[in-house]
Short mmCIF file of C-alpha atoms and ligand atoms in Angstrom, two decimals:
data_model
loop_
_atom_site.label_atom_id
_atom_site.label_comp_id
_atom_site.label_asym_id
_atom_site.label_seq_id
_atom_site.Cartn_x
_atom_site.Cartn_y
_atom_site.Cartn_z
CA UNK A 1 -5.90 18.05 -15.55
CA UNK A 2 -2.79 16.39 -14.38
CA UNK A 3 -1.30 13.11 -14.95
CA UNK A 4 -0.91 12.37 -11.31
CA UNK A 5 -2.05 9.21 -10.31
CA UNK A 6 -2.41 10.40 -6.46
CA UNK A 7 -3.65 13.72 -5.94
CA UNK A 8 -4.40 14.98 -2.28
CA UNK A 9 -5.68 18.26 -1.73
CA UNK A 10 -5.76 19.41 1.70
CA UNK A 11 -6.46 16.77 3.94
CA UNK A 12 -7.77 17.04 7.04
CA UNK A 13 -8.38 13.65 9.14
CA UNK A 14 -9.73 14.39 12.78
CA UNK A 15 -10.40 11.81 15.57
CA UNK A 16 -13.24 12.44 17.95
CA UNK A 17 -13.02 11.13 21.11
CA UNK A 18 -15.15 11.11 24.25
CA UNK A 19 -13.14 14.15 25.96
CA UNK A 20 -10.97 15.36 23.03
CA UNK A 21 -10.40 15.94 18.86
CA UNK A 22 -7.37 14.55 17.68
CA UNK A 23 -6.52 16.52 15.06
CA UNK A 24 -3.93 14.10 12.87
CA UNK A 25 -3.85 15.71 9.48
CA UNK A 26 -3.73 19.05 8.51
CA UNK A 27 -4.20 20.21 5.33
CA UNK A 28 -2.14 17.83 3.37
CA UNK A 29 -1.78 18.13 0.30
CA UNK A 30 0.97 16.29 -2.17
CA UNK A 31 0.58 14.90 -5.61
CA UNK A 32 2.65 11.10 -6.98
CA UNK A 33 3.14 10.17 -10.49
CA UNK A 34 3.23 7.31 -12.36
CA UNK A 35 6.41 5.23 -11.78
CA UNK A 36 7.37 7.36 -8.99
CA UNK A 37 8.47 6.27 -5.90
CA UNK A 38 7.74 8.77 -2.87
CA UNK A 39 9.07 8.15 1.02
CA UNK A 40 6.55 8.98 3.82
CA UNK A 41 8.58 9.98 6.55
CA UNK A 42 8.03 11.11 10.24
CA UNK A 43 7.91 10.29 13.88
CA UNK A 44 5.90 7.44 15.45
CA UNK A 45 2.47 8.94 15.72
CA UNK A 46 2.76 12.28 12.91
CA UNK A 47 0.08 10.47 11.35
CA UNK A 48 1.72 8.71 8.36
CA UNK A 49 -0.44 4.98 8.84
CA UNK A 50 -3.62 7.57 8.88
CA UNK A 51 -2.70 9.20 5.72
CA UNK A 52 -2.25 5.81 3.80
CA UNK A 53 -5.39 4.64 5.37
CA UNK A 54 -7.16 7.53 3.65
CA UNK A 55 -5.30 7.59 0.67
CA UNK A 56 -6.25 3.68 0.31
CA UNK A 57 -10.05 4.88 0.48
CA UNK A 58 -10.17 2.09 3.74
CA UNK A 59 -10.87 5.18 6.57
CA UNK A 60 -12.40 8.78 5.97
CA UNK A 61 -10.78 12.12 5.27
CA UNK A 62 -12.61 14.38 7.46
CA UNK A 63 -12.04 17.13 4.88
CA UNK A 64 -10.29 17.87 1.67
CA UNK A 65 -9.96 15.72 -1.94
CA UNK A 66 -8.23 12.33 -2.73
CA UNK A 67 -8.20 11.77 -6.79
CA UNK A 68 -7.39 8.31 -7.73
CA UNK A 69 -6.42 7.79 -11.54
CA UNK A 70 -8.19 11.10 -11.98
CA UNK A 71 -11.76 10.04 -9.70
CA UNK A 72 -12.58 12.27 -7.36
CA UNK A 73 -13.60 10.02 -4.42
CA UNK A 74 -14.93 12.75 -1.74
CA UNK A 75 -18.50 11.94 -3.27
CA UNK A 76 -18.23 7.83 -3.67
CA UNK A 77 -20.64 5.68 -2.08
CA UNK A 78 -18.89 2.29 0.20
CA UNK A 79 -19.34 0.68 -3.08
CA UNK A 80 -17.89 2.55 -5.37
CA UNK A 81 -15.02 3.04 -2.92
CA UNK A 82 -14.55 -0.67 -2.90
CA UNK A 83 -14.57 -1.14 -6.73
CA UNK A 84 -12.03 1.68 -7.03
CA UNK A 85 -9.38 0.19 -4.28
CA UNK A 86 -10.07 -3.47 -5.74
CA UNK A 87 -8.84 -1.63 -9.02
CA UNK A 88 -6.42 0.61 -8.28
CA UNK A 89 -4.95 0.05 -5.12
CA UNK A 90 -2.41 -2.30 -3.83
CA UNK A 91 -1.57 -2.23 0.02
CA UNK A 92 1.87 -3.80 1.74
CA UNK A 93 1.45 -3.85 5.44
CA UNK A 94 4.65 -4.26 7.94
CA UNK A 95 2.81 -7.50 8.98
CA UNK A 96 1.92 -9.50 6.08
CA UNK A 97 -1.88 -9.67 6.83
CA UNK A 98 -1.84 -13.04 4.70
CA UNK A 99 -4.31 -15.60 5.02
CA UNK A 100 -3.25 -18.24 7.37
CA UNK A 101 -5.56 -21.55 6.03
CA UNK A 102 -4.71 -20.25 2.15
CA UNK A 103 -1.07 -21.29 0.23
CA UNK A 104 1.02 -18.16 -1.35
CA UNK A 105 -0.37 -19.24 -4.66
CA UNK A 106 -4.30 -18.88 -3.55
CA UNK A 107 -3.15 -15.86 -1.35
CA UNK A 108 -2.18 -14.38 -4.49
CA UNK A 109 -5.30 -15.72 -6.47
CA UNK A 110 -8.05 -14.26 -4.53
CA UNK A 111 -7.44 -10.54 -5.27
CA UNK A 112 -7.85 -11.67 -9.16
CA UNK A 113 -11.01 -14.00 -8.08
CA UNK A 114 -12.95 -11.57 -6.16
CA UNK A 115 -12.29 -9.46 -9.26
CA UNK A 116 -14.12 -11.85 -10.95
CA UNK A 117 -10.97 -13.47 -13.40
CA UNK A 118 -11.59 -17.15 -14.04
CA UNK A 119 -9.42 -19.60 -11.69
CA UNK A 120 -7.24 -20.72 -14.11
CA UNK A 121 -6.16 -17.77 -15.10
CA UNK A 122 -5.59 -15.80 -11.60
CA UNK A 123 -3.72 -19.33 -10.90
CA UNK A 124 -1.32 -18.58 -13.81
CA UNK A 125 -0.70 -14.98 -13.33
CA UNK A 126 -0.17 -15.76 -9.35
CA UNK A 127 2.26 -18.63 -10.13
CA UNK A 128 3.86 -16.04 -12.44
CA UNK A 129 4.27 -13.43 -10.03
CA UNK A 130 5.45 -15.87 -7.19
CA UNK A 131 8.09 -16.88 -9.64
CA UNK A 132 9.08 -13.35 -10.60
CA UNK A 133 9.82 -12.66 -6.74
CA UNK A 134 11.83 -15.73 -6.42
CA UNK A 135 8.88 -18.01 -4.67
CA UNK A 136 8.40 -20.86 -7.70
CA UNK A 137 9.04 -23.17 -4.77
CA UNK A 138 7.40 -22.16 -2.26
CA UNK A 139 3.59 -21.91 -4.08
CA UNK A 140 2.04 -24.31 -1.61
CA UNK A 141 3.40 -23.24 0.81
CA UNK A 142 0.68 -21.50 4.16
CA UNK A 143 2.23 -17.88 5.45
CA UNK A 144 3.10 -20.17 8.76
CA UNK A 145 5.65 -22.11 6.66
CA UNK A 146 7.42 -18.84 4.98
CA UNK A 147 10.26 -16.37 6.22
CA UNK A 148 9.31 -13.08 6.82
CA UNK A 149 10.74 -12.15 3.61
CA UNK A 150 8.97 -14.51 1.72
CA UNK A 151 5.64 -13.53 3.26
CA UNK A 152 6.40 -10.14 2.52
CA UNK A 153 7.30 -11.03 -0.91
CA UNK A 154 3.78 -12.78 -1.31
CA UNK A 155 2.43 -10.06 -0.18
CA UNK A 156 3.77 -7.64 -2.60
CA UNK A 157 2.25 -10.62 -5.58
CA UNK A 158 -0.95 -10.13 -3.73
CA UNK A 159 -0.82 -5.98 -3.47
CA UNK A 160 -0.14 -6.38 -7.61
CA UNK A 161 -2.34 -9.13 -8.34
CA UNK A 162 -4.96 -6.81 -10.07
CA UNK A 163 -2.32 -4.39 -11.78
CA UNK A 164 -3.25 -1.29 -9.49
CA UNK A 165 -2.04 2.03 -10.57
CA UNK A 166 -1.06 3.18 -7.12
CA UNK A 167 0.51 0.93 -4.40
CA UNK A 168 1.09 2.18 -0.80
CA UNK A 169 2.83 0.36 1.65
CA UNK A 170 3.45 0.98 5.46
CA UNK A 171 6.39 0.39 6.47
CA UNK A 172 6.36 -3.03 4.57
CA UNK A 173 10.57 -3.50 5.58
CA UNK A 174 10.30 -2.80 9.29
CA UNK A 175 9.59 -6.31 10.85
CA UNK A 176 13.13 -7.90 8.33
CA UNK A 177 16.24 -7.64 9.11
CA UNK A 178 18.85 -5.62 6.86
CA UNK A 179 19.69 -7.87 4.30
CA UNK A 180 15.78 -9.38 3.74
CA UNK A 181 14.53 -5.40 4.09
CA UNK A 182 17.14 -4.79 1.10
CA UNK A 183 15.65 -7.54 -0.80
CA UNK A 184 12.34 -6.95 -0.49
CA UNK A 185 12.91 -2.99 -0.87
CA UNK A 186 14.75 -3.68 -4.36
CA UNK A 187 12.10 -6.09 -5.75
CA UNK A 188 9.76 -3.07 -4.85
CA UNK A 189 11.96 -0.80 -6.68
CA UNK A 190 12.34 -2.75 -9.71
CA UNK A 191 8.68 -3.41 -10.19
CA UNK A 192 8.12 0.71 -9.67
CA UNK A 193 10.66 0.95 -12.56
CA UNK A 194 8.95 -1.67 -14.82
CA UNK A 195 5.50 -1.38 -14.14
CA UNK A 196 5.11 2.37 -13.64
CA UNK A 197 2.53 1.81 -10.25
CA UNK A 198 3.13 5.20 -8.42
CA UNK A 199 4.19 4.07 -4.62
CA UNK A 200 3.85 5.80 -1.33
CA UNK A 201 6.19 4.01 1.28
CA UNK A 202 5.86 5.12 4.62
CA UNK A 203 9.60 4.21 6.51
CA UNK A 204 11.86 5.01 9.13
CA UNK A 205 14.47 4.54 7.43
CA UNK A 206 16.37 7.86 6.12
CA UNK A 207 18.62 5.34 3.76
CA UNK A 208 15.65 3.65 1.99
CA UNK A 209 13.89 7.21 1.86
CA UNK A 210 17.21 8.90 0.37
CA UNK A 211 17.05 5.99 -2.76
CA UNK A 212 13.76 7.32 -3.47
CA UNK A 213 12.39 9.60 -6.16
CA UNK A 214 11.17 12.13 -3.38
CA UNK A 215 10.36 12.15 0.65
CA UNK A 216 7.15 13.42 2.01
CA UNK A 217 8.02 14.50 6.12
CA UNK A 218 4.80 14.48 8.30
CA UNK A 219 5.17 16.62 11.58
CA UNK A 220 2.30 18.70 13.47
CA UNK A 221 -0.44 17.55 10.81
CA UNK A 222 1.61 18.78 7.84
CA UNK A 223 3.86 17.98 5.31
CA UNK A 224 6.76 20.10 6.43
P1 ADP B 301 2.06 6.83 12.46
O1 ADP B 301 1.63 5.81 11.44
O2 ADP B 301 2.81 7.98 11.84
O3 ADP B 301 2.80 6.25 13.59
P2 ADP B 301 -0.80 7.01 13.02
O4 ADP B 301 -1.43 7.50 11.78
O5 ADP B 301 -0.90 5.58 13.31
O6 ADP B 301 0.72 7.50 13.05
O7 ADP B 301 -1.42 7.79 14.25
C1 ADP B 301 -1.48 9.19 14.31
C2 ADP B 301 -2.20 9.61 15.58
O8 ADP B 301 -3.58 9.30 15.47
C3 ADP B 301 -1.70 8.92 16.83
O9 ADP B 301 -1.71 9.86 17.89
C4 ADP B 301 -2.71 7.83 17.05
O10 ADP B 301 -2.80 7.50 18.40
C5 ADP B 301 -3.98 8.47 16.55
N1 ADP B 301 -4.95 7.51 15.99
C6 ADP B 301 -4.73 6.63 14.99
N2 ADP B 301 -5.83 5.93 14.70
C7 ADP B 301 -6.80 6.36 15.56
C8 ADP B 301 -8.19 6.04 15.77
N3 ADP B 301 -8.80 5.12 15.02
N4 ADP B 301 -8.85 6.71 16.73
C9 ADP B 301 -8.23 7.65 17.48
N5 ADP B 301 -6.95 8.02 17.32
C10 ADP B 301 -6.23 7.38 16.38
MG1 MG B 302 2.05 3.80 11.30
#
């Protein structure tokens, strides 16, 4: 039994099209422990958004085992694939996917809510959070009315809301510009270090990878 909390064992993740099979992963197979933080490197198109996807239980591996926290999920049924990611799993996007009619504060509130925490409380722990990342003033604010920073920054409270174990995040610094992508990459670092979530980044960036525990490189299906 290992302590991993993300264990892939050869992963295979093909696309079938009309004329063709796109055959994206191939045989992946990596582990990521708690508190780690692991880069997910290669070209546009190796397949990196695809692994994530699969890792984050939100598309199907074709073939091969993702363990969550030690659950296999090969066998889960849609539901029990939903109550596992709404546990477990935090996602950071390189747009923010925020809602736009919702403030940062109830953006950060609904993972907690449709986890079924009282209001009060997911309003607290949100405000909390927001505050931790800098944002105690900007709580009302809608997504429309934030930097791209800050909306990334909300969307790092959000991907924590529910304390997952693993967080993934695709290529959440890519849209900022150097000095917001350092901000936002060290606030990710600093909550790997103190929280112990086990994070897969996916980046093109060989500077952010190299301050990383570990890189992962993607090319021809495979970690290489
Ligand atoms: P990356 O994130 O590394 O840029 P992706 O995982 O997005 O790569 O894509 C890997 C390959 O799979 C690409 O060739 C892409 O066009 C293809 N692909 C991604 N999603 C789909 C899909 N839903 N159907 C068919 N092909 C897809
Ligand atoms: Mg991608």
């Amino acid at each position: 039994m290992s302590n991993a909390v993300l264990q892939v064992e050869t992963l295979h993740r093909v696309y079938e099209q009309a004329d063709n099979r796109l055959h994206v992963l191939q045989g992946v197979s990596f582990e990521v422990g708690a508190g780690e933080m692991v880069a997910l490197m290669g070209q546009s198109g190796s397949g990196k958004s695809t692994l994530l996807q699969c890792v984050g239980l939100l598309d199907t591996p074709s073939e091969g085992k993702i363990i969550i926290a030690g659950h296999e999920t090969q066998a889960m049924n849609e539901h029990e694939r939903t109550l596992l990611r709404r546990e477990s799993i935090g996602f950071v996007y390189q747009a923010h996917h925020l809602l736009p009619e919702f403030s940062a504060l109830e953006n950060v509130m609904l993972p907690m809510m449709i986890a079924g925490q009282p209001k009060k409380q997911a309003a607290d722990r949100a405000a909390k959070m927001l505050d931790a990342l800098g944002l105690a003033a900007r709580l009302d604010h809608r997504p429309a009315r934030l930097s791209g920073g800050e909306q990334q920054r909300v969307s790092i409270a959000r991907a924590l809301a529910n304390r997952p174990k693993l967080l993934l995040a695709d290529e959440p610094t890519g849209n900022l510009d150097p000095d917001t992508a350092e901000t936002v990459y060290r606030m990710l670092e600093a909550i790997v270090r103190k929280t112990g979530v086990a994070m897969l980044m996916a980046t093109h960036n060989p500077e952010l990878a190299a301050r990383m525990d570990r890189t992962l490189r993607l090319k021809g299906g495979a970690i290489v």
